[in-house]
Coordinates of C-alpha atoms and ligand atoms in Angstrom, one line a residue:
X235 CA 158.0 167.7 -19.4
X236 CA 154.5 167.7 -18.8
X237 CA 152.0 166.0 -21.2
X238 CA 150.7 167.7 -23.8
X239 CA 147.3 168.8 -23.4
X240 CA 144.4 167.1 -25.5
X241 CA 140.7 168.8 -26.0
X242 CA 138.3 166.9 -24.3
X243 CA 136.3 163.8 -25.9
X244 CA 133.1 166.2 -26.7
X245 CA 135.1 168.4 -28.8
X246 CA 135.9 166.4 -31.3
X247 CA 133.8 167.6 -34.1
X248 CA 135.6 171.7 -33.7
X249 CA 139.2 170.2 -33.2
X250 CA 138.3 168.4 -36.2
X251 CA 137.1 171.1 -38.4
X252 CA 140.4 172.9 -37.3
X253 CA 142.6 170.1 -38.1
X254 CA 141.6 170.2 -41.7
X255 CA 141.8 174.8 -41.7
X256 CA 144.9 173.7 -40.9
X257 CA 145.9 171.2 -43.0
X258 CA 144.6 172.8 -45.8
X259 CA 147.1 176.4 -45.1
X260 CA 143.2 177.7 -44.4
X261 CA 143.2 178.2 -40.3
X262 CA 141.9 182.0 -39.4
X263 CA 144.8 184.6 -37.7
X264 CA 141.7 185.1 -35.5
X265 CA 139.1 182.6 -33.6
X266 CA 136.6 183.0 -31.4
X267 CA 135.0 180.0 -29.6
X268 CA 132.0 180.5 -28.1
X269 CA 129.8 178.5 -25.8
X270 CA 128.3 178.3 -22.6
X271 CA 130.9 178.4 -19.3
X272 CA 132.2 175.2 -17.6
X273 CA 132.0 172.7 -21.0
X274 CA 136.4 173.6 -21.3
X275 CA 136.6 176.4 -24.3
X276 CA 139.8 177.5 -22.6
X277 CA 141.2 173.9 -22.3
X278 CA 140.6 172.9 -26.2
X279 CA 142.3 177.1 -26.6
X280 CA 145.2 175.5 -24.6
X281 CA 145.3 172.0 -26.6
X282 CA 145.1 174.4 -30.2
X283 CA 147.8 176.2 -28.7
X284 CA 149.9 173.9 -27.7
X285 CA 149.6 171.9 -31.4
X286 CA 150.0 174.3 -33.0
X287 CA 153.8 175.5 -31.8
X288 CA 154.6 171.8 -31.2
X289 CA 157.2 170.9 -34.1
X290 CA 155.9 167.8 -35.2
X291 CA 152.0 167.1 -33.5
X292 CA 149.9 164.1 -34.0
X293 CA 146.2 163.7 -34.7
X294 CA 145.1 164.9 -31.6
X295 CA 147.7 166.9 -29.9
X296 CA 151.0 167.9 -29.6
X297 CA 153.7 165.5 -29.8
X298 CA 155.1 166.2 -26.1
X299 CA 159.1 165.9 -26.4
X300 CA 159.8 168.4 -28.7
X301 CA 162.0 172.1 -28.1
X302 CA 158.0 173.4 -28.0
X303 CA 156.8 171.2 -26.0
X304 CA 159.7 171.3 -23.5
X305 CA 157.9 174.9 -22.8
X306 CA 154.1 174.3 -20.9
X307 CA 151.3 176.4 -22.6
X308 CA 151.6 178.6 -20.0
X309 CA 153.5 182.2 -18.7
X310 CA 156.9 180.3 -19.0
X311 CA 156.4 179.6 -22.8
X312 CA 158.3 182.5 -25.5
X313 CA 155.5 182.4 -27.8
X314 CA 152.8 182.2 -26.0
X315 CA 150.3 184.8 -23.7
X316 CA 147.4 184.8 -22.3
X317 CA 145.3 187.1 -20.9
X318 CA 142.7 187.3 -19.2
X319 CA 141.6 190.0 -15.8
X320 CA 144.1 189.8 -13.0
X321 CA 143.3 188.4 -9.9
X322 CA 140.5 190.2 -8.5
X323 CA 139.4 192.2 -10.8
X324 CA 136.5 191.6 -13.8
X325 CA 138.5 192.9 -16.4
X326 CA 141.7 193.0 -18.6
X327 CA 143.4 195.8 -18.7
X328 CA 144.6 198.4 -21.1
X329 CA 148.6 197.7 -21.0
X330 CA 147.9 194.2 -20.7
X331 CA 146.3 194.0 -24.1
X332 CA 149.2 197.1 -25.4
X333 CA 151.8 194.6 -24.2
X334 CA 150.4 192.2 -27.7
X335 CA 151.5 194.4 -29.8
X336 CA 154.5 193.9 -28.8
X337 CA 154.3 190.1 -28.5
X338 CA 153.2 189.6 -31.5
X339 CA 155.6 192.1 -34.0
X340 CA 159.0 189.8 -32.2
X341 CA 159.9 186.5 -34.0
X342 CA 159.2 183.5 -32.6
X343 CA 161.7 181.2 -30.7
X344 CA 161.7 178.8 -33.5
X345 CA 162.0 179.7 -37.2
X346 CA 159.0 180.4 -38.9
X347 CA 157.1 179.3 -35.8
X348 CA 154.2 180.8 -34.8
X349 CA 152.7 183.3 -31.9
X350 CA 149.2 182.4 -29.5
X351 CA 147.9 184.8 -27.9
X352 CA 144.8 183.3 -26.0
X353 CA 142.0 185.6 -24.3
X354 CA 139.3 184.5 -21.9
X355 CA 137.1 185.6 -21.5
X356 CA 137.3 188.5 -24.6
X357 CA 134.0 190.0 -22.9
X358 CA 136.4 190.9 -20.3
X359 CA 137.1 193.7 -22.8
X360 CA 135.4 197.5 -22.4
X361 CA 135.5 199.4 -25.3
X362 CA 138.7 200.6 -24.6
X363 CA 141.2 197.7 -24.1
X364 CA 139.0 195.5 -27.1
X365 CA 139.8 199.3 -29.0
X366 CA 143.4 198.0 -28.4
X367 CA 142.6 195.0 -29.2
X368 CA 141.4 196.1 -32.5
X369 CA 144.7 197.2 -33.8
X370 CA 146.0 194.0 -33.2
X371 CA 143.6 191.8 -35.2
X372 CA 144.1 194.4 -38.1
X373 CA 147.3 193.9 -38.2
X374 CA 147.7 190.7 -37.7
X375 CA 151.4 189.6 -38.1
X376 CA 152.0 186.4 -40.3
X377 CA 152.6 183.9 -37.4
X378 CA 150.3 185.2 -34.7
X379 CA 146.8 183.3 -33.9
X380 CA 145.1 185.0 -31.5
X381 CA 142.3 182.5 -30.1
X382 CA 139.6 184.5 -28.1
X383 CA 137.0 182.5 -25.3
X384 CA 133.7 184.4 -24.7
X385 CA 131.1 183.0 -22.4
X386 CA 128.8 185.9 -24.0
X387 CA 129.5 186.7 -27.2
X388 CA 126.9 188.7 -27.3
X389 CA 128.7 191.6 -25.2
X390 CA 131.4 191.7 -27.1
X391 CA 131.7 194.6 -29.7
X392 CA 130.2 193.7 -33.6
X393 CA 134.1 194.4 -35.1
X394 CA 135.5 192.2 -32.6
X395 CA 133.5 189.2 -34.0
X396 CA 133.1 189.9 -36.8
X397 CA 136.8 190.1 -37.6
X398 CA 137.3 186.7 -35.7
X399 CA 135.9 183.5 -37.4
X400 CA 133.6 181.5 -34.5
X401 CA 133.7 177.8 -33.7
X402 CA 130.3 177.3 -31.6
X403 CA 130.7 174.7 -28.7
X404 CA 127.6 173.8 -27.2
X405 CA 126.7 171.5 -24.1
X406 CA 128.1 168.1 -24.1
X407 CA 126.5 165.1 -25.4
X408 CA 125.2 163.5 -22.6
X409 CA 126.2 159.9 -22.7
X410 CA 129.8 161.7 -23.7
X411 CA 129.4 163.8 -19.9
X412 CA 128.7 161.1 -18.3
X413 CA 131.2 159.0 -18.8
X414 CA 133.9 161.2 -17.9
X415 CA 132.2 162.8 -14.9
X416 CA 132.0 159.4 -13.7
X417 CA 135.5 158.4 -14.1
X418 CA 136.1 162.0 -11.6
X419 CA 133.3 161.1 -9.1
X420 CA 133.3 157.3 -9.3
X421 CA 129.8 156.8 -9.8
X422 CA 127.3 156.7 -12.6
X423 CA 123.9 157.9 -11.0
X424 CA 126.1 160.5 -9.1
X425 CA 127.6 161.9 -12.3
X426 CA 123.8 161.8 -14.2
X427 CA 122.3 164.2 -10.7
X428 CA 125.2 166.6 -11.0
X429 CA 125.2 166.8 -14.1
X430 CA 121.7 167.7 -14.3
X431 CA 122.1 170.2 -11.8
X432 CA 124.6 172.3 -14.2
X433 CA 122.5 171.7 -17.5
X434 CA 124.1 169.4 -18.1
X435 CA 128.2 171.4 -17.7
X436 CA 130.9 169.2 -17.5
X437 CA 133.5 170.8 -15.8
X438 CA 130.6 173.2 -13.8
X439 CA 129.5 169.4 -12.3
X440 CA 133.2 168.6 -11.2
X441 CA 133.1 171.7 -9.7
X442 CA 129.8 170.9 -7.6
X443 CA 131.2 167.8 -6.6
X444 CA 134.0 169.2 -5.4
X445 CA 132.2 171.8 -3.3
X446 CA 129.8 169.5 -2.0
X447 CA 127.1 171.6 -4.4
X448 CA 124.4 168.5 -4.1
X449 CA 124.1 169.2 -0.2
X450 CA 124.6 173.0 -0.7
X451 CA 121.1 173.3 -2.8
X452 CA 120.0 170.2 -0.9
X453 CA 119.3 173.0 2.1
X454 CA 118.3 175.6 -0.2
X455 CA 115.2 173.5 -0.9
X456 CA 115.2 172.2 2.9
X457 CA 114.7 176.1 3.6
X458 CA 112.1 176.8 1.1
X459 CA 110.4 173.7 2.7
X460 CA 109.9 174.9 5.7
X461 CA 108.8 178.3 4.2
X462 CA 106.0 176.6 2.7
X463 CA 105.2 174.5 5.8
X464 CA 105.2 177.7 7.7
X465 CA 108.1 177.4 10.0
X466 CA 110.1 179.6 8.4
X467 CA 109.2 183.5 7.0
X468 CA 109.6 184.5 4.2
X469 CA 112.0 186.9 5.8
X470 CA 113.9 184.2 7.7
X471 CA 115.2 182.3 5.0
X472 CA 115.9 185.4 3.2
X473 CA 118.6 185.8 6.4
X474 CA 119.5 182.2 6.5
X475 CA 121.0 182.6 2.8
X476 CA 122.8 185.4 2.8
X477 CA 125.7 184.5 4.0
X478 CA 126.1 181.7 1.1
X479 CA 127.3 182.6 -1.7
X480 CA 124.8 184.7 -4.4
X481 CA 125.4 183.2 -7.0
X482 CA 125.5 179.9 -5.5
X483 CA 121.7 180.7 -4.5
X484 CA 120.5 182.4 -8.0
X485 CA 122.4 179.2 -9.6
X486 CA 119.7 177.4 -7.5
X487 CA 117.5 179.2 -8.2
X488 CA 117.5 179.6 -11.6
X489 CA 117.6 175.7 -12.0
X490 CA 115.3 174.9 -9.7
X491 CA 112.4 177.1 -11.8
X492 CA 114.0 175.8 -15.8
X493 CA 113.5 172.5 -14.5
X494 CA 109.8 173.4 -13.0
X495 CA 109.2 175.5 -16.0
X496 CA 110.3 172.3 -18.2
X497 CA 108.1 169.8 -16.3
X498 CA 105.1 171.8 -17.0
X499 CA 105.8 172.6 -20.4
X500 CA 107.4 169.3 -21.5
X501 CA 106.6 167.1 -18.3
X502 CA 110.5 166.6 -17.5
X503 CA 110.7 165.1 -14.6
X504 CA 111.7 167.1 -11.3
X505 CA 114.5 167.1 -10.1
X506 CA 114.2 168.5 -6.4
X507 CA 111.0 166.2 -5.4
X508 CA 109.5 169.0 -2.6
X509 CA 109.2 171.6 -6.3
X510 CA 106.1 169.3 -6.6
X511 CA 104.3 172.1 -4.3
X512 CA 104.8 174.7 -7.3
X513 CA 103.8 172.5 -10.5
X514 CA 100.5 174.0 -10.3
X515 CA 101.4 177.8 -10.8
X516 CA 100.8 179.3 -14.2
X517 CA 103.6 178.8 -16.2
X518 CA 103.8 182.2 -17.9
X519 CA 104.7 183.9 -14.2
X520 CA 107.5 180.8 -13.2
X521 CA 109.5 181.4 -16.9
X522 CA 108.8 185.9 -15.9
X523 CA 110.4 185.0 -12.1
X524 CA 112.8 182.8 -13.9
X525 CA 114.0 185.6 -16.6
X526 CA 114.1 187.8 -13.1
X527 CA 116.2 185.2 -12.0
X528 CA 118.8 185.0 -14.5
X529 CA 118.6 188.8 -15.2
X530 CA 120.1 188.7 -11.4
X531 CA 122.2 186.3 -11.1
X532 CA 124.1 188.1 -14.3
X533 CA 123.9 191.3 -12.8
X534 CA 126.0 190.1 -9.3
X535 CA 128.2 188.3 -11.8
X536 CA 129.1 191.9 -13.5
X537 CA 129.5 192.7 -10.3
X538 CA 126.6 195.6 -10.8
X539 CA 125.9 196.6 -6.7
X540 CA 122.8 195.4 -6.3
X541 CA 121.7 194.8 -2.2
X542 CA 121.7 190.8 -1.2
X543 CA 120.0 191.2 1.5
X544 CA 116.8 193.0 -0.8
X545 CA 116.7 190.9 -3.2
X546 CA 116.7 187.9 -1.5
X547 CA 113.6 189.0 0.5
X548 CA 111.7 190.5 -2.3
X549 CA 112.7 187.1 -4.5
X550 CA 111.0 184.7 -1.5
X551 CA 108.3 187.1 -0.6
X552 CA 107.2 187.7 -4.5
X553 CA 107.1 183.2 -4.7
X554 CA 105.1 183.7 -1.7
X555 CA 102.7 186.4 -2.6
X556 CA 102.2 184.6 -6.1
X557 CA 101.9 181.2 -4.5
X558 CA 99.0 182.0 -2.5
X559 CA 97.7 184.8 -5.1
X560 CA 97.5 181.3 -6.7
X561 CA 96.1 179.2 -4.7
X562 CA 93.8 181.7 -3.8
X563 CA 91.8 182.2 -7.5
Ligands
ZN4 ZN1 156.1 169.2 -29.6

């Protein structure tokens, strides 16, 4: 029998809030967990699902040994459904959502027990699937609780948002995130560096550690240094980065620009020493470049067909031109 899932240490206020609702019988039938990605919202949703299905839950988690807890929170559990895009797909299929009507119409495995549906990310539903889900939301079966997880709730249909009770999750408290990551990577300074690289999102920091992402980012910084020291042209740097994951490149680019911007506006320390050379650039132009980078990142992550080579070439050519104009003025 698997250990019951517990919410992360930085999610305790949301957990306690829900616990109060459960104890007073006011748990809504549809919840929307919103916040940045890679901070553990899905884990929270699953911990909550296990908790709601458990016959005798404790304060923080399901009991781990009742008949319900015998099942894990996965496809083997008759009272639990998880809906996310199929492998290799970006969108949730309409048949996946339609199957919910059937599921919520059946009796729970346990007498008077609940059934839980987790949908993630909710923005992977298009207008048709979202409308199919609305049918389920409009005719809630007494025992079914829907938990929607969203990294970008502004992309959801207003009709979906308005039928759910929202629960917000922010980037966690730095000390809690650091202590959690330190247990994993075994080093306090490294944990701080990793978290700084990903804007404080613990699961993204752990992923960066697993993927050796710090070294990758440093290699991008080195390529940029070579460009500005005349060892490489913008087109050569673009060529070099072409076989890298474009989202990783744009993550690095936006993170560095954000860092530069915060350095210019609020005297934050720069994460990458080599970016010191850019601190004389006009802050408004840095912000504009950042905005453009974020738009590109969002485009690529939504699967918009963009020419990667052209995007990278333009990005570096424009940055060089901006720096040259600034130096000449
Ligand atoms: Zn249990």
